[in-house]
Coordinates of N, CA, C and O and ligand atoms in Angstrom, one line a residue:
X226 N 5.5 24.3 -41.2 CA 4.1 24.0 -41.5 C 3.2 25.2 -41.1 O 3.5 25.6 -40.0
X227 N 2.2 26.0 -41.8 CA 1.6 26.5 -41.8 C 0.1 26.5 -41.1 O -0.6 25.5 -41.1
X228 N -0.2 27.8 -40.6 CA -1.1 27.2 -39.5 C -2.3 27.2 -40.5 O -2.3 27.8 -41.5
X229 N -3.6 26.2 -39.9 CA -4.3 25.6 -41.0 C -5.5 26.9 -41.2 O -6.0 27.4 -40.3
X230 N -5.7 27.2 -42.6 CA -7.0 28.3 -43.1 C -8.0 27.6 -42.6 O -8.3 26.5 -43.1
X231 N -8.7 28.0 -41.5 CA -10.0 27.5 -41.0 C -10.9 27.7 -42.2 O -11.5 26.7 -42.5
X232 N -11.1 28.8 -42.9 CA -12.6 29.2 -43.8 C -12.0 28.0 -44.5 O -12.5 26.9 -44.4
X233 N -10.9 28.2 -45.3 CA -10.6 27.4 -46.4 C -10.9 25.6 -46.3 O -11.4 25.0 -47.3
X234 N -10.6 25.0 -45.2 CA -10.8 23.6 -44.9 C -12.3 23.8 -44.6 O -13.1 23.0 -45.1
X235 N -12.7 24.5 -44.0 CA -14.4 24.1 -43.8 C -15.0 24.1 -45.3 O -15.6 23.2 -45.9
X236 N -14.8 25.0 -45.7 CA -15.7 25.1 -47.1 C -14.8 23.4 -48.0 O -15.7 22.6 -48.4
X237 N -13.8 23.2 -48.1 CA -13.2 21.4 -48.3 C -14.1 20.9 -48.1 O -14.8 20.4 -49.0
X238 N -14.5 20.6 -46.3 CA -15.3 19.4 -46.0 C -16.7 19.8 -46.8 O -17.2 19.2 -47.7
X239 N -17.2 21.2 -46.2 CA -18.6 21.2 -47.3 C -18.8 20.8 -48.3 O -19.8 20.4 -48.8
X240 N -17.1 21.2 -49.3 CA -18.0 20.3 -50.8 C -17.9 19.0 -50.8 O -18.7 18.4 -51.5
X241 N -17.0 17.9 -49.9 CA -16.9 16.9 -49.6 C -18.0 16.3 -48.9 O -18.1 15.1 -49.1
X242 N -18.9 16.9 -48.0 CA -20.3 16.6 -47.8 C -21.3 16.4 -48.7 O -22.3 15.6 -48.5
X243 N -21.2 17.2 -49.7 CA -22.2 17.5 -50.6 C -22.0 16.1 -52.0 O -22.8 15.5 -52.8
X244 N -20.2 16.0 -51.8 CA -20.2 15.2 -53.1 C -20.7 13.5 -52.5 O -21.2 12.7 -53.3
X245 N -20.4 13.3 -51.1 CA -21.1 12.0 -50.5 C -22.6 12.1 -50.4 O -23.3 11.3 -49.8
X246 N -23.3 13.5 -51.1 CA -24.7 13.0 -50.9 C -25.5 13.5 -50.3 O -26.7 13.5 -50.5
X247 N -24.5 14.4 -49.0 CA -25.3 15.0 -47.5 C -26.0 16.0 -48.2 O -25.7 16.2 -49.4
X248 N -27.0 16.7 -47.7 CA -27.9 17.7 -47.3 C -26.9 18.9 -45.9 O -26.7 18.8 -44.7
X249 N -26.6 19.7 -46.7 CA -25.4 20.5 -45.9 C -26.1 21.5 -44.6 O -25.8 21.9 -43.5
X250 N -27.5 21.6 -45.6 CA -27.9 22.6 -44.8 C -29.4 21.8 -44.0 O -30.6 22.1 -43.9
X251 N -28.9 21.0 -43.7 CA -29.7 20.4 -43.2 C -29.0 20.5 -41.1 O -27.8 20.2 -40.7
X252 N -30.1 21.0 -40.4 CA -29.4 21.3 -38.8 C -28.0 20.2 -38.3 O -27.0 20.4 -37.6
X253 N -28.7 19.1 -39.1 CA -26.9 18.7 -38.1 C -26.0 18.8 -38.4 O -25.0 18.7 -37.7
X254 N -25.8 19.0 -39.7 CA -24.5 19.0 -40.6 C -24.4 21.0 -40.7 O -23.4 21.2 -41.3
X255 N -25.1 22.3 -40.4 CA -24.9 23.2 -40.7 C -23.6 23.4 -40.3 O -22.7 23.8 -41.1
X256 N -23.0 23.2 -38.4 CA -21.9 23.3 -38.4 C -20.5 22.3 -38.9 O -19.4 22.7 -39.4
X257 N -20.8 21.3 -38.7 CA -20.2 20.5 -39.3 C -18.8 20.8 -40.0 O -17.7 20.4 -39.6
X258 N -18.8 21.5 -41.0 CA -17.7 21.5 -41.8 C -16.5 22.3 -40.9 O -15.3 21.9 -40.9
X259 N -17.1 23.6 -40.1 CA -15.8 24.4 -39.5 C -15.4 23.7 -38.4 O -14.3 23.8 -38.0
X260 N -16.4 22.9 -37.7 CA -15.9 22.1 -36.4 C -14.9 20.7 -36.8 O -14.0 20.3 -36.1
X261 N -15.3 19.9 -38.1 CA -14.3 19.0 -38.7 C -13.1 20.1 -38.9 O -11.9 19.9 -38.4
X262 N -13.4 21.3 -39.6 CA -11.5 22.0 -39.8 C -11.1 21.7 -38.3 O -10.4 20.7 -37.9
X263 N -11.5 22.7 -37.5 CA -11.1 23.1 -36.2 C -10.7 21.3 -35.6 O -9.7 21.2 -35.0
X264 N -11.3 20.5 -35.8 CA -11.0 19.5 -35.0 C -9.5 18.8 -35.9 O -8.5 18.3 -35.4
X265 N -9.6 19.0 -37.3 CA -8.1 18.2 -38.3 C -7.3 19.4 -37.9 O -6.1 19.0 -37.9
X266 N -7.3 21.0 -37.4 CA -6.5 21.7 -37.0 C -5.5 20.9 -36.0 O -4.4 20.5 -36.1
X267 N -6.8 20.9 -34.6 CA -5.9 20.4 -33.2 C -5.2 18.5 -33.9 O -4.1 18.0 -33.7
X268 N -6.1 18.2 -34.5 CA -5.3 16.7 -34.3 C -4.1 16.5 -35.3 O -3.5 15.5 -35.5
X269 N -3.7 17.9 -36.3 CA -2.6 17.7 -36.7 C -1.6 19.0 -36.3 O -0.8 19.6 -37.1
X270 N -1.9 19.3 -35.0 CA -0.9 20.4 -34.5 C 0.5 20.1 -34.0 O 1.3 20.9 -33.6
X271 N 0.6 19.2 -34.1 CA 2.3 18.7 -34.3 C 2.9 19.0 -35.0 O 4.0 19.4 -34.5
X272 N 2.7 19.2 -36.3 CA 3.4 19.7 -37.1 C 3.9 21.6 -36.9 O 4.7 22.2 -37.7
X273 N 3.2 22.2 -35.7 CA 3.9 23.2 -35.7 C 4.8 22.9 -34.3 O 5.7 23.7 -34.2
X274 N 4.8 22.3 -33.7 CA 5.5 22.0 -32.5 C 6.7 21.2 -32.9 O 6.7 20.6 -34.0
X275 N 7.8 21.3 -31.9 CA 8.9 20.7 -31.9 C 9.0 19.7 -30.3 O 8.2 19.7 -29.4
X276 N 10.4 18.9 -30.4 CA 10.9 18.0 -29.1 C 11.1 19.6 -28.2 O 10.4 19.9 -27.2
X277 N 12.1 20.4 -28.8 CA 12.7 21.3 -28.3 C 11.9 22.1 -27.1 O 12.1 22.3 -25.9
X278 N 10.5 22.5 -28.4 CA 9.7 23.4 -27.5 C 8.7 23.2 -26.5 O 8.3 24.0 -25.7
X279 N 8.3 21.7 -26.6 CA 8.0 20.8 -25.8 C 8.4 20.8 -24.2 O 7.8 20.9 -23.2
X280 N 10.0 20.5 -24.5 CA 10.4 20.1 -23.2 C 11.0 21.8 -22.6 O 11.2 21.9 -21.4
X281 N 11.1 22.7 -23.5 CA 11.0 24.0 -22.9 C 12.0 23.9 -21.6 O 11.4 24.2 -20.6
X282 N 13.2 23.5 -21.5 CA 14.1 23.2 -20.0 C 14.0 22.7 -19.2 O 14.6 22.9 -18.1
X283 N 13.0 21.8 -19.6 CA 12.3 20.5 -18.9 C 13.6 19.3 -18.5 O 13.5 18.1 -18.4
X284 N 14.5 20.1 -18.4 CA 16.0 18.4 -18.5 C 16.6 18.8 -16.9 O 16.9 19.9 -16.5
X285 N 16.6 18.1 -16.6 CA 17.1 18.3 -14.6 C 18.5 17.0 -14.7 O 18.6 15.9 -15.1
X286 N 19.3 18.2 -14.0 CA 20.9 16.8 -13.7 C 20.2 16.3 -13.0 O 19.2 16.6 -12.4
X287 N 21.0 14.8 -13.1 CA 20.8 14.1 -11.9 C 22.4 13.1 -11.4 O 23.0 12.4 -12.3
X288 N 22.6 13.1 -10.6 CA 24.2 12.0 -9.8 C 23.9 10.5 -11.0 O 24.7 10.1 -11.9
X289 N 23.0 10.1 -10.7 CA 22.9 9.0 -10.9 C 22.3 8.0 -12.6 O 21.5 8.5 -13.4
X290 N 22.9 6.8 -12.8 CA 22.1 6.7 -14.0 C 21.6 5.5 -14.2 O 22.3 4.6 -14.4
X291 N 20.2 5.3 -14.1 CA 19.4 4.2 -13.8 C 17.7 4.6 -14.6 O 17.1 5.6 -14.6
X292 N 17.6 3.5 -15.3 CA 16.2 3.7 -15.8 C 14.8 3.9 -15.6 O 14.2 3.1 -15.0
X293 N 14.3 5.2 -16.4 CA 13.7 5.7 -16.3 C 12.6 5.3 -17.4 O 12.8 5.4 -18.6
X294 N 11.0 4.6 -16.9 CA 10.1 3.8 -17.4 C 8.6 4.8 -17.2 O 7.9 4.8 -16.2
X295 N 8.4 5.3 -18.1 CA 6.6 5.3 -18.3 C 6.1 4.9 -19.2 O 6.3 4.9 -20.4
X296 N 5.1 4.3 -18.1 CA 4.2 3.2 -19.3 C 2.8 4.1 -19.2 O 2.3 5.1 -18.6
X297 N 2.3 2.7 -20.4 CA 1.0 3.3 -20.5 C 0.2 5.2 -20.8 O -0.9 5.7 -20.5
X298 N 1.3 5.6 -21.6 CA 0.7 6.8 -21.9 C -0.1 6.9 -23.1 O 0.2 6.3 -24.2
X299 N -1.0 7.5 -22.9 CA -2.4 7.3 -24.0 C -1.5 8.0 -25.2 O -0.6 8.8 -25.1
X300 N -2.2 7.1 -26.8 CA -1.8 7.9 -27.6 C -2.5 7.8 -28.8 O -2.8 6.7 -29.2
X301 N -2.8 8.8 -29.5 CA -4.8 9.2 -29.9 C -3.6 9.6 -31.9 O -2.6 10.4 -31.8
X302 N -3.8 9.2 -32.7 CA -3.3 9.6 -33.8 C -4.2 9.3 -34.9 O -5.2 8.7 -34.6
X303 N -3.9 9.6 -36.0 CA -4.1 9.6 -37.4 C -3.4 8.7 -38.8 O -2.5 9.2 -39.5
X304 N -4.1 7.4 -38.9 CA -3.5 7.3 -40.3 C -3.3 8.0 -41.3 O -4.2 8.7 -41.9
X305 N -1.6 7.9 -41.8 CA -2.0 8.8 -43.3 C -2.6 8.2 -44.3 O -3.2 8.7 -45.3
X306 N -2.3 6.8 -44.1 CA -3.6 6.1 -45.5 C -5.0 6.6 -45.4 O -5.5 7.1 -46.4
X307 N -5.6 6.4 -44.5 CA -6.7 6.4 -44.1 C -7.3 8.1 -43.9 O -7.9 8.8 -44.7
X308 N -7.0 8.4 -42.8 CA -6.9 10.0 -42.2 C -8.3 9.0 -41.2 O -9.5 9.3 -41.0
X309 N -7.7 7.8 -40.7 CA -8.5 7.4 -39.2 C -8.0 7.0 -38.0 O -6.8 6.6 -37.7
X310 N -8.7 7.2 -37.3 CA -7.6 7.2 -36.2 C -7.2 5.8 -35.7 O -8.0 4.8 -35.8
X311 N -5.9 5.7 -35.2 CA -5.3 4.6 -34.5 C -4.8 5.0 -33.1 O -3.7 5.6 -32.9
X312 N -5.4 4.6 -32.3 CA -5.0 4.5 -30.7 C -4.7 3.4 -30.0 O -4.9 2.3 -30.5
X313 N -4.1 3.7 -28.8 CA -3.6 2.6 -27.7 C -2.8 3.3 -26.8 O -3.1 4.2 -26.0
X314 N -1.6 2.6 -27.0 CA -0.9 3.1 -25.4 C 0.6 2.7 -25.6 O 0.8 1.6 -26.1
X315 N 1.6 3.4 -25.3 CA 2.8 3.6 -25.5 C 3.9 3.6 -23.9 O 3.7 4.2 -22.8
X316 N 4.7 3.0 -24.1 CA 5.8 2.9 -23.0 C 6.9 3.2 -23.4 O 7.4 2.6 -24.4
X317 N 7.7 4.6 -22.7 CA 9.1 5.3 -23.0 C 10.0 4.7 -22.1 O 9.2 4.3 -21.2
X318 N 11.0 4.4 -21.8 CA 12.5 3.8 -21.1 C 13.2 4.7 -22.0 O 12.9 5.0 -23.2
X319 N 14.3 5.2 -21.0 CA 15.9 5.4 -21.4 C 16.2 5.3 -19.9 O 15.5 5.3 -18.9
X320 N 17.9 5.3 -20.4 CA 18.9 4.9 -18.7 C 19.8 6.6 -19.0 O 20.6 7.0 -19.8
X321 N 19.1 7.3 -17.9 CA 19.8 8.4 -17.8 C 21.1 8.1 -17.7 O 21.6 7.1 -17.3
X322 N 21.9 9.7 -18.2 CA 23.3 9.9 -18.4 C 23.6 11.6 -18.0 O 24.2 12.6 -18.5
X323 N 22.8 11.2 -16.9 CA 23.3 12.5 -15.6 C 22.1 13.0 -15.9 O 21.9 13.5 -14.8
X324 N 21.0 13.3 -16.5 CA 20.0 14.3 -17.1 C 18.8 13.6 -17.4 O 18.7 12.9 -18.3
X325 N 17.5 13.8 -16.4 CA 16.5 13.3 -16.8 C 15.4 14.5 -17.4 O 15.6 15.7 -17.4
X326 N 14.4 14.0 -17.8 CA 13.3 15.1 -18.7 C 12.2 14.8 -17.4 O 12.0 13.8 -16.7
X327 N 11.7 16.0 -17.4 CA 10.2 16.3 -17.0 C 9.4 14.9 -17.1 O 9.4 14.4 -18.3
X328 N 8.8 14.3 -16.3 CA 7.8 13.6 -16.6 C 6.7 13.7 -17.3 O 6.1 12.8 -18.0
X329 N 6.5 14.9 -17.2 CA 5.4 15.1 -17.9 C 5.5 15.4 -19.5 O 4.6 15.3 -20.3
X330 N 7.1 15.9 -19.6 CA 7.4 16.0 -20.7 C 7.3 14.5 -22.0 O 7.1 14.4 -23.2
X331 N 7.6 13.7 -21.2 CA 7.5 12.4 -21.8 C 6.4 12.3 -22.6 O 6.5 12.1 -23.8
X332 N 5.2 12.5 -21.9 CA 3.7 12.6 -22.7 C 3.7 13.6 -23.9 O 3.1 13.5 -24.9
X333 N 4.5 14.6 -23.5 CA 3.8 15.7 -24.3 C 4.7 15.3 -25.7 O 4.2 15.5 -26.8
X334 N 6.0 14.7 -25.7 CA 6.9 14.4 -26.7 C 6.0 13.3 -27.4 O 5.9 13.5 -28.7
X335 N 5.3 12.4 -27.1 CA 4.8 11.7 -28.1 C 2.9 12.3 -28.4 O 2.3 11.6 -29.2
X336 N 2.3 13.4 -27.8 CA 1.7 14.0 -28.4 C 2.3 14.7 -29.9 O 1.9 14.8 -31.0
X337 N 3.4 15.1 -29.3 CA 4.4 15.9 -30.5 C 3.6 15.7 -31.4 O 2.5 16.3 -31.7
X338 N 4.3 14.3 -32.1 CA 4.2 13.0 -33.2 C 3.2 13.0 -33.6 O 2.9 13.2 -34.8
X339 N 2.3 12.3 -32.3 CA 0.9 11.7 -32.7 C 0.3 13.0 -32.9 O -0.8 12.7 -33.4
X340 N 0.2 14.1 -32.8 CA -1.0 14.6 -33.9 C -0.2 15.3 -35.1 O 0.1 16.5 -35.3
X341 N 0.0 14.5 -35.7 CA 0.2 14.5 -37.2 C -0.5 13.3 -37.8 O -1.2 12.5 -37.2
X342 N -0.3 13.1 -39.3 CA -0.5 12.4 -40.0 C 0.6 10.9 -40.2 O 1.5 11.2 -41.0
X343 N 0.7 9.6 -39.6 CA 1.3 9.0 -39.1 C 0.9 7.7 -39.7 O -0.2 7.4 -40.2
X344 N 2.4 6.9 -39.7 CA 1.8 5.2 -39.8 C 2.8 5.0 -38.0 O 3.7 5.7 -37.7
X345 N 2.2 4.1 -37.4 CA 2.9 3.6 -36.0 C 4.3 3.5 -35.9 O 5.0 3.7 -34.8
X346 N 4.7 3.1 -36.9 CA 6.3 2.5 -37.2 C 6.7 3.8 -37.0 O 6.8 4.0 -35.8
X347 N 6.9 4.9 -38.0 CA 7.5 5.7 -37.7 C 7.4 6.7 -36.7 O 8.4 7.4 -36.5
X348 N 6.4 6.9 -36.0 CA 5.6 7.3 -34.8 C 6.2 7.0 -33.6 O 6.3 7.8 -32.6
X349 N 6.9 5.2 -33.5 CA 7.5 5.2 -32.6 C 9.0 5.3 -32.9 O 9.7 5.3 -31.8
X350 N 9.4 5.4 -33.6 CA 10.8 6.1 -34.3 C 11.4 6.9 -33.7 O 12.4 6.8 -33.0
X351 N 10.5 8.2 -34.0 CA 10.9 9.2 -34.1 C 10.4 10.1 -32.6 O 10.6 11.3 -32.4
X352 N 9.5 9.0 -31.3 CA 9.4 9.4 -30.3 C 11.0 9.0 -29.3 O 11.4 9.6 -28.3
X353 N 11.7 7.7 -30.0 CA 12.6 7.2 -29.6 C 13.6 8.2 -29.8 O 14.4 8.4 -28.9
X354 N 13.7 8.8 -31.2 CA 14.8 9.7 -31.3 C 14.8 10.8 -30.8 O 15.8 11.4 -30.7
X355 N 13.8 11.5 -30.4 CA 13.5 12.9 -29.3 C 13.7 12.4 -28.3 O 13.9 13.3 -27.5
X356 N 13.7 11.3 -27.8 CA 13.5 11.1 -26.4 C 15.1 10.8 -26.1 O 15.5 11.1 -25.0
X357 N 16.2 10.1 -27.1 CA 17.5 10.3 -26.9 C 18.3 11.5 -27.1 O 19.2 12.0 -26.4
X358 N 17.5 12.1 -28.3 CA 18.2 13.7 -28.6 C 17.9 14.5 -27.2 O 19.0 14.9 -26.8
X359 N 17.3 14.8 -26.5 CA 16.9 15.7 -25.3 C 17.6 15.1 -24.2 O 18.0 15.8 -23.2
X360 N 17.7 13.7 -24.3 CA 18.1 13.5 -22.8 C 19.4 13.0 -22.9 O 19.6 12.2 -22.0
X361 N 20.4 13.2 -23.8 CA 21.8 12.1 -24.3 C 21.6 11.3 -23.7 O 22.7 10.9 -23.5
X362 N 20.4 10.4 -22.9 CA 20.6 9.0 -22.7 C 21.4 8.2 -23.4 O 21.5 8.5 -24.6
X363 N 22.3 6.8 -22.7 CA 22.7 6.0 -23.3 C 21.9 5.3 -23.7 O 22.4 4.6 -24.6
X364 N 20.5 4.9 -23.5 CA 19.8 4.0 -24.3 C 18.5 4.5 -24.6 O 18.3 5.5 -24.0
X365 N 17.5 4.1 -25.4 CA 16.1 4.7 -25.0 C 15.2 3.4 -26.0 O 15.7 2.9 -27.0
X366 N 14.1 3.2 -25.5 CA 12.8 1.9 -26.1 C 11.6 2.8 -25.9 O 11.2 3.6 -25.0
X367 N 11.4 2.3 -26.9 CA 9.7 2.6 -26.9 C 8.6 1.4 -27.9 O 8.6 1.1 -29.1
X368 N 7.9 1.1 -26.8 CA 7.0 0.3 -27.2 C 5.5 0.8 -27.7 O 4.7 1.2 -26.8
X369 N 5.4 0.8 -28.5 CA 3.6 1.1 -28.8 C 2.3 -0.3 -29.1 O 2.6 -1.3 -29.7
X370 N 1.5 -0.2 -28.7 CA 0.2 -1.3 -28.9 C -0.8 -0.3 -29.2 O -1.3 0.4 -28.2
X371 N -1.3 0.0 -30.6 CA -2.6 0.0 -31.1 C -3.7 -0.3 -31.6 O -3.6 -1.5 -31.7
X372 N -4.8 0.1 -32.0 CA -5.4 -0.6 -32.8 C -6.0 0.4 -33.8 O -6.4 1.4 -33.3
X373 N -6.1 0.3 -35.1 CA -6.4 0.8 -36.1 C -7.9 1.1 -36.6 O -8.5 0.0 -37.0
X374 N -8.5 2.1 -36.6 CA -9.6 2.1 -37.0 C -10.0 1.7 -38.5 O -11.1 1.3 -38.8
X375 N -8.8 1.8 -39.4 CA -9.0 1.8 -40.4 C -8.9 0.0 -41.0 O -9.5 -0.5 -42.0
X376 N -8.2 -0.5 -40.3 CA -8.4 -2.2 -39.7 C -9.9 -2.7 -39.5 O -10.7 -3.4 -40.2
X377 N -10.0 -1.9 -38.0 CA -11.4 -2.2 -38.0 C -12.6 -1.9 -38.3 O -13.4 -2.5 -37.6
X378 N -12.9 -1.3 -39.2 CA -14.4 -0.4 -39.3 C -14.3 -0.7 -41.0 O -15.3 -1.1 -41.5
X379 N -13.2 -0.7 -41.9 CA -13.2 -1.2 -42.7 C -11.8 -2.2 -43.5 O -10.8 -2.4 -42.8
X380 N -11.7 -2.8 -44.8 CA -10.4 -3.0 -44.9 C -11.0 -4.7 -43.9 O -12.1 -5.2 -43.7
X381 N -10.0 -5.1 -43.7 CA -10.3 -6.5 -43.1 C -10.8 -6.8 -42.4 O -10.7 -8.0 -42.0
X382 N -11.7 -5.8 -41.6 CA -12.7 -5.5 -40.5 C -12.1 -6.2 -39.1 O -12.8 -6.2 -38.1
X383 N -10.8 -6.6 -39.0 CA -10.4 -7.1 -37.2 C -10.7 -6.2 -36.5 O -10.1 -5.2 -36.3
X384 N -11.9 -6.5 -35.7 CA -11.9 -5.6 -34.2 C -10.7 -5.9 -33.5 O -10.2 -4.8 -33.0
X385 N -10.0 -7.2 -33.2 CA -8.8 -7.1 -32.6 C -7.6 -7.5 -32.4 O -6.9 -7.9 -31.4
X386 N -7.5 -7.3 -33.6 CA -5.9 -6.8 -33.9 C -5.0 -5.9 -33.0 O -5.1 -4.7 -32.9
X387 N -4.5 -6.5 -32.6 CA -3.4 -5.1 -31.7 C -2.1 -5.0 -32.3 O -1.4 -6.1 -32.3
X388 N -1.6 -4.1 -32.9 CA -0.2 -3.5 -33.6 C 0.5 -2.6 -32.7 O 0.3 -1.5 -32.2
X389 N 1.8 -4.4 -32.7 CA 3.0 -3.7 -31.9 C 4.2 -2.9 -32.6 O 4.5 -3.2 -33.8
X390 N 4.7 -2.1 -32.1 CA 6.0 -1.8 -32.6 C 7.0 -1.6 -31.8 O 6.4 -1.8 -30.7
X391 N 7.9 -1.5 -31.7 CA 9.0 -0.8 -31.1 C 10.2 -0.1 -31.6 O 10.4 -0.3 -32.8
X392 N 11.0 0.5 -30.9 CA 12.1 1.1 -31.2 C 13.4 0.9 -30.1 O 13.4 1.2 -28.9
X393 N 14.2 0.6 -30.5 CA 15.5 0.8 -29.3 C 16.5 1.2 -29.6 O 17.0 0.6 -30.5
X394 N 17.1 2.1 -29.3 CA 18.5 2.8 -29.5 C 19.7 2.9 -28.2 O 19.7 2.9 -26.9
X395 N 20.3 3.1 -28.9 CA 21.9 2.8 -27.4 C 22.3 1.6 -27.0 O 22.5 0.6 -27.7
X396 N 22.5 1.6 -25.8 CA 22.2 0.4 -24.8 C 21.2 -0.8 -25.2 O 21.4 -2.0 -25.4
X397 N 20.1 -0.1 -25.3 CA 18.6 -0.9 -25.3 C 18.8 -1.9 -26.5 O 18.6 -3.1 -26.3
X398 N 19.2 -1.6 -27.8 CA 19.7 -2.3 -28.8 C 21.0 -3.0 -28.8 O 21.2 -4.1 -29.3
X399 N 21.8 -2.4 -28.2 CA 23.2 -3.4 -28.3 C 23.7 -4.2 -26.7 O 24.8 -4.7 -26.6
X400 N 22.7 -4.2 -25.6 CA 22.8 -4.8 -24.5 C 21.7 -6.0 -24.4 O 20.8 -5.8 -23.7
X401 N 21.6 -6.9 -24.9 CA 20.7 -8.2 -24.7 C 19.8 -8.0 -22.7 O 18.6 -7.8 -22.4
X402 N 20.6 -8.2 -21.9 CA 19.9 -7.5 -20.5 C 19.2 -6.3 -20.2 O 18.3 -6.1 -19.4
X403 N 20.0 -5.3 -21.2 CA 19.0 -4.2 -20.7 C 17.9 -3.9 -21.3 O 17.0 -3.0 -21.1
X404 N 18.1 -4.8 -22.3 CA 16.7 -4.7 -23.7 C 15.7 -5.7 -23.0 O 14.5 -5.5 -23.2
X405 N 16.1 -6.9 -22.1 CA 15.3 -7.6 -21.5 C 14.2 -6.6 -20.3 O 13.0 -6.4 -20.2
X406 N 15.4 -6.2 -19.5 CA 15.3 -5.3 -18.5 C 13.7 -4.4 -18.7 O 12.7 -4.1 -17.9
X407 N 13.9 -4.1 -19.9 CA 12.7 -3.1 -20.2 C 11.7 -3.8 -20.9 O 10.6 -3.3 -20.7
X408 N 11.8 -4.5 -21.4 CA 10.2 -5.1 -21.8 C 9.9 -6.1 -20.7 O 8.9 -6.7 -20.9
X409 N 10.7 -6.5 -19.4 CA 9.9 -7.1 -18.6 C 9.1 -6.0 -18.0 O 8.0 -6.4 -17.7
X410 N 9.5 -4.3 -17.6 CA 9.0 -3.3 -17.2 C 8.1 -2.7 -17.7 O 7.1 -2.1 -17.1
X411 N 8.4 -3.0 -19.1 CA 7.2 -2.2 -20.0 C 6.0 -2.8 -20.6 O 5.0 -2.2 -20.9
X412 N 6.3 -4.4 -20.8 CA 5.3 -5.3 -21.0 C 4.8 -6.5 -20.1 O 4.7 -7.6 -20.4
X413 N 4.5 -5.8 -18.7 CA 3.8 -6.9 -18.0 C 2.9 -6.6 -17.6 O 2.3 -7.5 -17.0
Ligands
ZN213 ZN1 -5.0 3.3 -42.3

């Protein structure tokens, strides 16, 4: 992916201001169009990032292999139907297999994702599959709960709707207890 033409997307939104009507050069909207590029820049900078560069050797042995749960990591994204945002909060589990990741790396792997252009489903997919590929865990879940702006603001207008998803791979899918194991940790 190519990093984004700032001139070029600003002058986008300006004719796009102009074709809804706005007054461009009117003081609040003068900057407007370069700070919308600059802002669709950062919120779809995933697409130049990888799991890889992310976790940057972020993976530590460890003796032991017992599961490993963060919940509640904020997660701020973009419908691609829409291009509005959908937020909430996400919970990673996997059962190490000698090798755990950075803590902090956990967060930044599902920023990866979420700033791109996203539907949830695959969003938590594909945080499930970086988070197995990096750590050969035998298992790995990920839960997401958001809510859709484009739900609410327009479209069938639910303020509150909350959209679950999940993902399980390994263990987490083919162990009935250890799939329990983690949504009593991840959803209580
Ligand atoms: Zn949408």
């Amino acid at each position: 992916m190519k990093n984004v033409n700032l001139e070029k997307v600003s002058g986008l939104v300006r004719e796009l201001l102009l074709e809804l009507g706005e007054d461009v050069e009117r003081d609040g909207l003068k900057g407007t169009p370069m700070r919308v590029a600059k802002s669709l820049a950062f919120l779809t900078s995933g697409y130049a990032n990888t799991p890889r560069r992310v976790l940057n050797k972020a993976v530590f042995d460890i003796g032991l292999n017992h599961m490993v749960v963060l919940r509640d990591i904020e997660v701020y994204s973009l419908c691609e139907h829409h291009l509005l945002p959908f937020f909430g909060r996400c919970h990673v589990a996997y059962i190490a297999q000698g090798k755990v990741l950075g803590v902090s790396k956990l967060a930044r792997i599902v920023d990866c994702f979420a700033r791109r252009l996203q539907i949830q489903e695959r969003l938590t997919e594909q945080i499930a599959d970086a988070v197995l590929e990096a750590s050969g865990a035998e298992g790995v879940g990920v839960v997401m709960e958001c809510r859709h702006l484009c739900m609410m603001m327009r479209g069938v207008e639910k303020q509150n709707a909350v959209m679950s998803t999940s993902a399980v791979l390994g263990s987490f899918r083919d162990d009935p207890a250890v799939r329990q194991e983690f949504l009593k940790l991840a959803v209580s």
